[in-house]
XYZ file of C-alpha atoms in Angstrom:
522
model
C -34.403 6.665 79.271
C -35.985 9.483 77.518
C -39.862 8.666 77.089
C -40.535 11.361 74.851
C -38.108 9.635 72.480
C -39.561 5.909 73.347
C -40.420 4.670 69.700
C -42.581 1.746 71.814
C -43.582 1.733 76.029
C -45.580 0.072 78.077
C -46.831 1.959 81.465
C -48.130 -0.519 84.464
C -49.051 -3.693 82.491
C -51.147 -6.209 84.575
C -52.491 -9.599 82.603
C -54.677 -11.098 84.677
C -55.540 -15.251 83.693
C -58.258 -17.240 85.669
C -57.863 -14.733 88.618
C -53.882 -14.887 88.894
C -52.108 -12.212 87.874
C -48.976 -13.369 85.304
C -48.034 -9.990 84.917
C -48.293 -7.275 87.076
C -47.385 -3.727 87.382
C -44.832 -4.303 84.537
C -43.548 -0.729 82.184
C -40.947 -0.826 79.800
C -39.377 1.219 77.699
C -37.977 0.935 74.231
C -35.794 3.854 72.264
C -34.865 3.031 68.551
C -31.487 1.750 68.134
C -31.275 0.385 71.660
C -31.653 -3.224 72.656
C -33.621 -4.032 75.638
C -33.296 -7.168 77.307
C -35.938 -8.611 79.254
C -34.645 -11.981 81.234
C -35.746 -13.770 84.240
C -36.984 -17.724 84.710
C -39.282 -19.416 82.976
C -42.745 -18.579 83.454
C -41.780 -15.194 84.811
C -43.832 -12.788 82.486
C -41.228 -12.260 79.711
C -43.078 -13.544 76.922
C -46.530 -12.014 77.784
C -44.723 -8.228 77.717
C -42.955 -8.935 74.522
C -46.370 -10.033 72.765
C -48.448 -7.232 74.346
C -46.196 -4.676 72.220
C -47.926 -6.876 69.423
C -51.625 -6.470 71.059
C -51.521 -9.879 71.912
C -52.905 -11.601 75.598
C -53.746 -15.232 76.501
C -57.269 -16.445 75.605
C -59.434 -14.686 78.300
C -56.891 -12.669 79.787
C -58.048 -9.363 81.691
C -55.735 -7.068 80.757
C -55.151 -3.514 82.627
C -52.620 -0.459 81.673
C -51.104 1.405 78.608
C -49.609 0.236 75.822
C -48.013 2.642 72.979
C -46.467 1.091 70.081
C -45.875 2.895 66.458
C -48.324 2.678 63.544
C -46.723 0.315 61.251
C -45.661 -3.204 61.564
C -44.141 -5.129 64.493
C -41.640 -7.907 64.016
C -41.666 -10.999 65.781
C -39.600 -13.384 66.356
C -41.888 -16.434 68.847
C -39.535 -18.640 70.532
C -40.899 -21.807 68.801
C -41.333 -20.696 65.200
C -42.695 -23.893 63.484
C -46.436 -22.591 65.263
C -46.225 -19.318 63.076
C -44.967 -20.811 59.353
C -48.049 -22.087 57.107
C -46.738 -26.262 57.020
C -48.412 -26.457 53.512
C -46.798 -23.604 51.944
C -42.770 -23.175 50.648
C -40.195 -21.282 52.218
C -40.427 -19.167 49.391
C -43.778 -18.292 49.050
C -44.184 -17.318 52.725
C -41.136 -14.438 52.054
C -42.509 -13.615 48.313
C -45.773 -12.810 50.192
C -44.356 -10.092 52.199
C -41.869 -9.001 49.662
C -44.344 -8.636 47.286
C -46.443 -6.022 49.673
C -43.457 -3.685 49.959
C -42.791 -2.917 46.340
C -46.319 -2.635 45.181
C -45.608 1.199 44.379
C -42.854 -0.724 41.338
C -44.064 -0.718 37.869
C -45.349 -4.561 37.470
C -42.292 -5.778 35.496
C -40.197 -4.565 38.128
C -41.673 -5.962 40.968
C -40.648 -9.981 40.583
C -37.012 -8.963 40.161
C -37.483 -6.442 43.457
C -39.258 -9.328 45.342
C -36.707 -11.746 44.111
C -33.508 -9.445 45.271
C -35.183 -8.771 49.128
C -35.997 -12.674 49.826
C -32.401 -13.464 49.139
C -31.458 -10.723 50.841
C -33.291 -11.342 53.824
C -32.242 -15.061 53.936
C -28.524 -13.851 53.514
C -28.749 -11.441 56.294
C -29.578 -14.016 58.853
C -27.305 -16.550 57.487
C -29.065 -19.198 55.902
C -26.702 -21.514 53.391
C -28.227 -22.739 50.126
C -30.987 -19.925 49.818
C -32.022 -21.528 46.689
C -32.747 -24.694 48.290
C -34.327 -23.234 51.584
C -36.716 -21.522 49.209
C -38.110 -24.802 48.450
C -38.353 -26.866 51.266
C -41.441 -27.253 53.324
C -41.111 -25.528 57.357
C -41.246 -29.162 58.512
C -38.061 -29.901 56.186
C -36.533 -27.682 57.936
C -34.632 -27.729 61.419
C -36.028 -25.710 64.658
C -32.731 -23.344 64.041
C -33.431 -23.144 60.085
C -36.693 -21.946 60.883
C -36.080 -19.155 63.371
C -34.029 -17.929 61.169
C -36.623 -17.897 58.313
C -39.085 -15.741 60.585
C -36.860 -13.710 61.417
C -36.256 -12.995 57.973
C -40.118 -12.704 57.829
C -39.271 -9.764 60.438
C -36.980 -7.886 58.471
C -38.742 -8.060 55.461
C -42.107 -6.334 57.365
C -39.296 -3.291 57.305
C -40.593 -2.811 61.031
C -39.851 -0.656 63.661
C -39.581 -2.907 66.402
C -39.061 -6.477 66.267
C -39.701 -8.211 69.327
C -37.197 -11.037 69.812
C -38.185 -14.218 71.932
C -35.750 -16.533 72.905
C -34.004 -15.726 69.321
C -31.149 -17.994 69.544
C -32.647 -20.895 71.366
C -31.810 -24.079 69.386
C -28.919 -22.558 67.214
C -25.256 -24.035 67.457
C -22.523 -21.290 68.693
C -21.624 -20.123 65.001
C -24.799 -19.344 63.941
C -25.444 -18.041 67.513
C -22.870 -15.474 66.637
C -24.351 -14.548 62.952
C -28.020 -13.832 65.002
C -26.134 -11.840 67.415
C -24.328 -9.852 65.044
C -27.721 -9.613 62.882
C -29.480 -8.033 65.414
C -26.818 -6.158 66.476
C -27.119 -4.693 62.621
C -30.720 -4.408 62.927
C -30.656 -1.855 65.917
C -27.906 0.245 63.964
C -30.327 0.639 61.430
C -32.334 2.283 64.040
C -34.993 -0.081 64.978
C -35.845 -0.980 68.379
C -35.119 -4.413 69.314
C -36.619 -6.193 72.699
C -34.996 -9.356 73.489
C -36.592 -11.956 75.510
C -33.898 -14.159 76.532
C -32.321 -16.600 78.754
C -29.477 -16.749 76.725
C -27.279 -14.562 79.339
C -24.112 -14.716 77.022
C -26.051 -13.258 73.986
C -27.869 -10.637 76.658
C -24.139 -10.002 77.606
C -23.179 -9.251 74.402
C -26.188 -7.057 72.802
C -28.505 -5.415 75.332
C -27.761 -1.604 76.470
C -30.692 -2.043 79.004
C -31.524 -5.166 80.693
C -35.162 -5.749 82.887
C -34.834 -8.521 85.182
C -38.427 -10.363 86.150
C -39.870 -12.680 88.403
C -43.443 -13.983 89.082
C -44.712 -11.631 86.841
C -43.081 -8.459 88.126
C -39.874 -6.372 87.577
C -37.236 -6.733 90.332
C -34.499 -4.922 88.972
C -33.620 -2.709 85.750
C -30.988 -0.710 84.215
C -27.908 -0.376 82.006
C -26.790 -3.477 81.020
C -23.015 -2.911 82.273
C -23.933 -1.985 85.596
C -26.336 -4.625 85.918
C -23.821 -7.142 85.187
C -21.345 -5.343 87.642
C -23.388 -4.746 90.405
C -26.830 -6.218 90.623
C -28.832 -4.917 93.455
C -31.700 -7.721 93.720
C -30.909 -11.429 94.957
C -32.637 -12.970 91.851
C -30.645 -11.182 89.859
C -27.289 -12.357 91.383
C -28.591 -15.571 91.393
C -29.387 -15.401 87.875
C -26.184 -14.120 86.892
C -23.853 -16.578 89.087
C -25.817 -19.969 87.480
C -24.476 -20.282 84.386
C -21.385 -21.579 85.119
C -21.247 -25.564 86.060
C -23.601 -28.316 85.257
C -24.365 -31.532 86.481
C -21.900 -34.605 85.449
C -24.264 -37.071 83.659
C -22.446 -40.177 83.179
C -21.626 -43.343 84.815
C -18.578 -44.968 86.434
C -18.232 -47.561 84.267
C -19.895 -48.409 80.765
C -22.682 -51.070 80.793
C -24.104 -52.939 78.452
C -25.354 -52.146 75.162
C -28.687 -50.800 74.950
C -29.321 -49.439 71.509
C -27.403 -50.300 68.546
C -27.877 -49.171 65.063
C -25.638 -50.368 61.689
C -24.652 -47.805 59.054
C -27.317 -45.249 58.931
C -28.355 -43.235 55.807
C -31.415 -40.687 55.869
C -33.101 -38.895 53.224
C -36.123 -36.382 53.005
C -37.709 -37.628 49.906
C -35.187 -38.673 47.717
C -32.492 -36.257 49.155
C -29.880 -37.806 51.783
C -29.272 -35.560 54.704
C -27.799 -37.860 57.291
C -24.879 -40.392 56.955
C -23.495 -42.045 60.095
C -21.459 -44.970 60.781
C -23.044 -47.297 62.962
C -23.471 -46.491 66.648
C -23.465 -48.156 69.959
C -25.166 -46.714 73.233
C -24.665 -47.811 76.687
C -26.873 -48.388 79.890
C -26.472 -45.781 82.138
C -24.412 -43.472 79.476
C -24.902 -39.934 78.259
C -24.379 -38.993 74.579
C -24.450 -35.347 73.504
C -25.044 -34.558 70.077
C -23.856 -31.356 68.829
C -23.321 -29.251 65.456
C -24.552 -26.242 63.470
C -28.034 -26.097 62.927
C -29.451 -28.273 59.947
C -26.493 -30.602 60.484
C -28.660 -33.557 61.173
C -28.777 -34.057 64.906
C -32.675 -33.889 65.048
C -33.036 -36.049 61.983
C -30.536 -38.877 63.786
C -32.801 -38.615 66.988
C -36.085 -38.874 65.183
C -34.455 -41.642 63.817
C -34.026 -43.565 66.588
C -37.640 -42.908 68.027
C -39.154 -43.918 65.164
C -40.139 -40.851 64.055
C -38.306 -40.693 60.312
C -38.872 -44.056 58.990
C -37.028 -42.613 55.230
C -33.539 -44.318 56.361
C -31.748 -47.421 55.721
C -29.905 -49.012 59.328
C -31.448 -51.574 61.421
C -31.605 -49.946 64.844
C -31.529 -52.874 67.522
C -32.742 -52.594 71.113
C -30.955 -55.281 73.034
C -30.067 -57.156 70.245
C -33.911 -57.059 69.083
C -34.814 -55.003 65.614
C -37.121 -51.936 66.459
C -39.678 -51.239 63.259
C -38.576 -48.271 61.646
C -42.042 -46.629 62.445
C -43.286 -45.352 65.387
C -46.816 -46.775 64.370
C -45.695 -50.421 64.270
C -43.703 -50.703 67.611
C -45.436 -52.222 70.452
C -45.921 -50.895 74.084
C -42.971 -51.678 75.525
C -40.875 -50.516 72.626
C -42.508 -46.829 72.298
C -41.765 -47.366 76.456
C -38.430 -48.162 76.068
C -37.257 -45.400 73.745
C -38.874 -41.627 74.677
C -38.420 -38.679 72.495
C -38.744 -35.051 74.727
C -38.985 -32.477 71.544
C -37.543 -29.369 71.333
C -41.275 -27.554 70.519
C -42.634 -28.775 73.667
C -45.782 -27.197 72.779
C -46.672 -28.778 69.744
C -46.737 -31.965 71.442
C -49.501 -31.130 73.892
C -53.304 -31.229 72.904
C -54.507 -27.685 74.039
C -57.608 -28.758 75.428
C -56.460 -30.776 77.895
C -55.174 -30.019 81.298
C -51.102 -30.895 81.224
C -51.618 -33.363 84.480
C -54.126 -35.482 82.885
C -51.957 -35.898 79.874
C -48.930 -36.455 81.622
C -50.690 -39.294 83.575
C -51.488 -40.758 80.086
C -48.565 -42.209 79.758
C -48.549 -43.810 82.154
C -52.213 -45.513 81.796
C -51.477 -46.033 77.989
C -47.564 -47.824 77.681
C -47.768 -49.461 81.527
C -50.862 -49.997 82.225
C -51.159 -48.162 85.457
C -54.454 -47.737 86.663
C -55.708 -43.882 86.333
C -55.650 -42.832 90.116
C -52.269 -44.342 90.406
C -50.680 -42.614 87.027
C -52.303 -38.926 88.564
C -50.526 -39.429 91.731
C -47.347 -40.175 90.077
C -47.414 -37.984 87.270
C -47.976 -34.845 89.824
C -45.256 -36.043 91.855
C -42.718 -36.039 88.537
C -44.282 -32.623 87.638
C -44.288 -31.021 91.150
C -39.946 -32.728 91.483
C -39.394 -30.443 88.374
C -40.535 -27.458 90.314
C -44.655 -27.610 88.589
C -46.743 -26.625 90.767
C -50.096 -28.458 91.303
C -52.044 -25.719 90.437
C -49.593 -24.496 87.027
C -50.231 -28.063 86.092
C -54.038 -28.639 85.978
C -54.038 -25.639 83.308
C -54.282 -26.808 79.912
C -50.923 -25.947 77.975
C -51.597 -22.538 77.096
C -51.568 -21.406 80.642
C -48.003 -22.739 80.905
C -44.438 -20.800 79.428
C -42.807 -22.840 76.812
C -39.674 -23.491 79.592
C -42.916 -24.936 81.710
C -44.243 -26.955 78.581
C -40.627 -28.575 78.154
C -40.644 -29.381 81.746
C -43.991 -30.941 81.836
C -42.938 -33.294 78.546
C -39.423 -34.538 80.017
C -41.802 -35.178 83.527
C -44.286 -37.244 80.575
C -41.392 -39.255 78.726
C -40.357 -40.338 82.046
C -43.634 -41.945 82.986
C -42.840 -44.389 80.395
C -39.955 -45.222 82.370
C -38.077 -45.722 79.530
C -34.601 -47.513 78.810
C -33.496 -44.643 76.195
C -34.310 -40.501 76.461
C -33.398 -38.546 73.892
C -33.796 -35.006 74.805
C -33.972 -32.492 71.638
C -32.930 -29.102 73.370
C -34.891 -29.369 76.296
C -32.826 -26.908 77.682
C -32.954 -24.404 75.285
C -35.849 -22.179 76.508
C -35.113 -22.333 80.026
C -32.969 -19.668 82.705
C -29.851 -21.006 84.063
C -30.754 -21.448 87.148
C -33.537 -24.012 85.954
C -31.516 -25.414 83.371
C -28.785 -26.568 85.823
C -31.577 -27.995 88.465
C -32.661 -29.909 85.075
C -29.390 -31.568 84.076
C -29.046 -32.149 88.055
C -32.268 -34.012 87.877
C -31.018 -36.265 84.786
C -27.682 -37.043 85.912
C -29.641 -38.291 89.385
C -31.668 -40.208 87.106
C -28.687 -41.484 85.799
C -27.025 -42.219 88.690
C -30.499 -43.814 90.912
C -31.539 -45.885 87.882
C -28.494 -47.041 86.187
C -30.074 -48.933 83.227
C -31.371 -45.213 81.848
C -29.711 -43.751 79.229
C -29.611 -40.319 77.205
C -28.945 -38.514 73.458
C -28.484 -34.992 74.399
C -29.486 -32.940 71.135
C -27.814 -29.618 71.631
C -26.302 -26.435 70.961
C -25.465 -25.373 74.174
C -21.450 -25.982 75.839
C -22.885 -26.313 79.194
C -25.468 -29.086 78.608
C -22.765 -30.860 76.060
C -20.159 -30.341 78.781
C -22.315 -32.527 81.138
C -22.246 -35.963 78.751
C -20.201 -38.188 79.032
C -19.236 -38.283 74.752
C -20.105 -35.898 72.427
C -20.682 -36.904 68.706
C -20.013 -34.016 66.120
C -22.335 -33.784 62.819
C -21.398 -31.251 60.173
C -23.187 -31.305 56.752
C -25.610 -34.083 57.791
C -22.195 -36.318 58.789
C -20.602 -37.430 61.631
C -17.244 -35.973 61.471
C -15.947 -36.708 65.396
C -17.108 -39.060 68.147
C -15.426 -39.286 71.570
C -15.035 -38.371 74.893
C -15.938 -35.404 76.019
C -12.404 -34.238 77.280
C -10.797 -35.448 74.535
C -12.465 -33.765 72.290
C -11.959 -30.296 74.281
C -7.960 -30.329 74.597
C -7.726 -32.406 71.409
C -10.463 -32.165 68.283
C -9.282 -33.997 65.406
C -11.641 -32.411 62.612
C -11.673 -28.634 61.513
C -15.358 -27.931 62.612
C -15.058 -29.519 66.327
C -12.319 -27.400 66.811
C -14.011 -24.422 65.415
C -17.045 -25.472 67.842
C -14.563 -25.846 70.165
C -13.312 -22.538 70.253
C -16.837 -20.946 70.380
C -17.328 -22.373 73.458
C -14.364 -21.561 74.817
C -15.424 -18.314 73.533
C -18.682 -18.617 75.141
C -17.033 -19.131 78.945
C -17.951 -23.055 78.599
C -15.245 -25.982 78.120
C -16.332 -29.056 77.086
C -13.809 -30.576 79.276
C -14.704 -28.827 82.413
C -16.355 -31.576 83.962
C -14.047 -34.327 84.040
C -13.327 -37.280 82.328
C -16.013 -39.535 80.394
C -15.762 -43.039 79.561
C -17.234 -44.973 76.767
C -20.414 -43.896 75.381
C -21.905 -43.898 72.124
C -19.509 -45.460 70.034
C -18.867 -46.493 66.577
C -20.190 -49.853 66.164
């Protein structure tokens, strides 16, 4: 690269936190029109250079090096965007807000119908349906994919030169994956400088012209992005590249009993009904991925079943017993028996408190284990998902958000619970840690046998390990079945339109064999 033309660069970053270094020795360069890819596993530094182009460092951080970055605004894009919308203000006011600073030079008549046209442009431009009805809702009536794509539109409006990007397609389905893609693809010919943190390597595939690989805080390898994916030159790097394909078969050899059941199912937010599914069935020691674009409903059905959305109409039944419909009125063994792993790990840790001790918690609170017992066993669960001892008695913010999700599936599992549903714990994690993840469930699976999953995801790979997939479009359940069936023969339009994104993606849902009953209509 040219540096004389860099519109953004950083020259030999280090970030130093409680004496460890997280970054270190790190420059980067960024040309307008160019997409630059930074990838590498979780926890390797990515995030911390994308947010110091922003100015931005963990909370008593020493921080060493140059960083050059233009005079207006910076877009960005966080990889868990709930944390940066206001939860008490509309969709539509958050846009209007920054709309409204970018025509102030309009006579004052003009400017509502100028503020008006660039919200709906923004929201059409990153492919959000109903823009009129988005504009209403609240962040939290919104799904993790619905809001990404609102900040991002919070990005474009800024009219920025660079928008940072991190993790920008984590929790979206494969065809609004491909709108993002092709969004950003239209932001850089516009001529702004994009930097992508990813670990999407099929969207990194796809966009970036430069790619910088890290680990433990430092740069390993850089470089075009076509000669990087020809011939990389570091052993992470190959590594990287090579564990994508494959996952994990979660699933048993036979179906068990019945283990949650719920009757005809009907959710609303306020008085609006977003979910209708036909009663379902889930068995011990079975595996049910839950898949569709994002808004569809998937999160809503989990929540559901946790307890969490209590504005529905089904009895839910765990072994043949009614669950209350809130969280707040089940008892110990029921908030045991049924653990929700959410997809903003983050959110769901108290920042003040080091990760181990609330890990151990959960132990202490819905088992009763004494304290000394639920430390030693909570580090052991953290340290077998590759948490170190010392990463762990941080408090959250010295974790990465791949870490965070890691740490919360190691805490649901404390409860040793009969159900784990999983709302894309996958999604902000490399490959190669995803597929040591799904290896861990499916041994889960396969050591405990009563233990069974909900899979909420976008992602072929992680669907392709269950053994049925259930299909929501439009808030309903339009296919249920195994997961080879499904694959070679979908029976609704949309599954085979999902279908063929994956297939488009390098993922079959079929690759992995045959499943047997799993969640099934009951």
């Amino acid at each position: 690269m040219n540096a004389v033309n860099a519109v953004a660069e950083i020259r030999n970053l280090r970030v130093e936190v409680g004496g460890r270094a997280i970054v270190d020795g790190v420059s980067l360069r960024v040309l307008p029109g160019r997409i630059t890819a930074v990838v590498g596993a979780s926890g390797s530094g990515k995030t911390t250079t994308g947010r110091a182009l922003l100015g931005e460092y963990p909370a008593g951080a020493r921080v060493s090096g140059d960083v050059h970055v233009p005079d207006g605004p910076i877009g960005y894009v966080p990889q868990h965007p709930g944390a940066v919308l206001n939860p008490a203000r509309r969709v539509g006011a958050l846009l209007r807000d920054i709309a409204r600073a970018q025509v102030r030079h309009l006579p004052y008549r003009a400017r509502r119908a100028a503020v008006h046209e660039r919200v709906l442009r923004a929201l059409s431009s990153v492919r959000l349906p109903d823009p009129g009805a988005m504009l209403r809702r609240h962040p939290h009536q919104l799904s993790g994919g619905q809001q990404q794509r609102v900040v991002l539109a919070q990005a474009l409006l800024l009219g920025a030169e660079v928008v940072v990007a991190d993790e920008p397609t984590t929790g979206q389905d494969p065809l609004t994956k491909r709108g993002i893609v092709e969004r950003l693809a239209a932001v850089a010919r516009e001529g702004i400088a994009v930097v992508l943190l990813s670990h999407d390597l099929d969207v990194v595939r796809t966009l970036a012209d430069e790619v910088v690989v890290m680990r433990d805080g430092r740069v390993v390898e850089c470089g075009p992005a076509e000669r990087l994916w020809r011939a990389p030159r570091h052993p992470w790097t190959a590594e990287l590249l090579s564990s994508g394909s494959g996952a994990a078969r979660i699933g048993p050899a036979s179906g068990g009993e019945v283990v949650l059941r719920t009757g005809p199912l009907t959710a609303r937010h306020g008085r609006t009904a977003v979910l209708r599914v036909p009663g379902l069935a889930l068995r011990a020691g079975e595996c049910l991925a839950v898949v569709g674009r994002s808004g569809s409903g998937k999160t809503t059905l989990a929540r559901c079943l946790a307890g969490l959305h209590r504005n529905h109409d089904a009895d839910i039944l765990l072994d043949g017993v009614p669950l209350p419909r809130s969280l707040r009125d089940r008892t110990r063994r029921q908030l045991a028996a049924v653990q929700y792993v959410f997809q903003d790990a983050g959110a769901a840790f108290d920042e003040h408190r080091p990760v181990l001790r609330q890990v151990a918690r959960t132990a202490v609170r819905l088992r009763g284990a004494a304290e000394p017992d639920a430390l030693a066993e909570a580090l052991a669960a953290l340290t077998g998902l590759g948490l170190g001892e010392d990463l762990v008695r941080r408090r959250p913010g010295g974790l990465s958000g791949g870490e965070l999700q890691r740490a919360a599936l190691a805490r649901a599992l404390l409860a040793r619970p009969r159900v784990l549903i999983c709302d894309e714990i996958t999604s902000g994690l490399d490959t190669v840690t995803r597929r040591d993840i799904l290896g861990t469930l499916a041994g889960l699976v396969r050591d405990r046998g009563e233990l069974s999953l909900v899979l909420i995801t976008h992602d072929p790979a992680v669907a392709a390990s269950a053994t049925r997939v259930a299909v929501l479009e439009a808030g309903a359940l339009v296919e249920e079945g195994p997961v080879h069936r499904l694959s070679s023969a979908p029976r609704h339009p949309f599954t085979a339109r999902l279908m063929e994104e994956a297939a488009g993606q390098g993922t079959h849902l079929g690759d992995h064999g045959h499943g047997r009953a799993g969640m099934m209509p009951g």
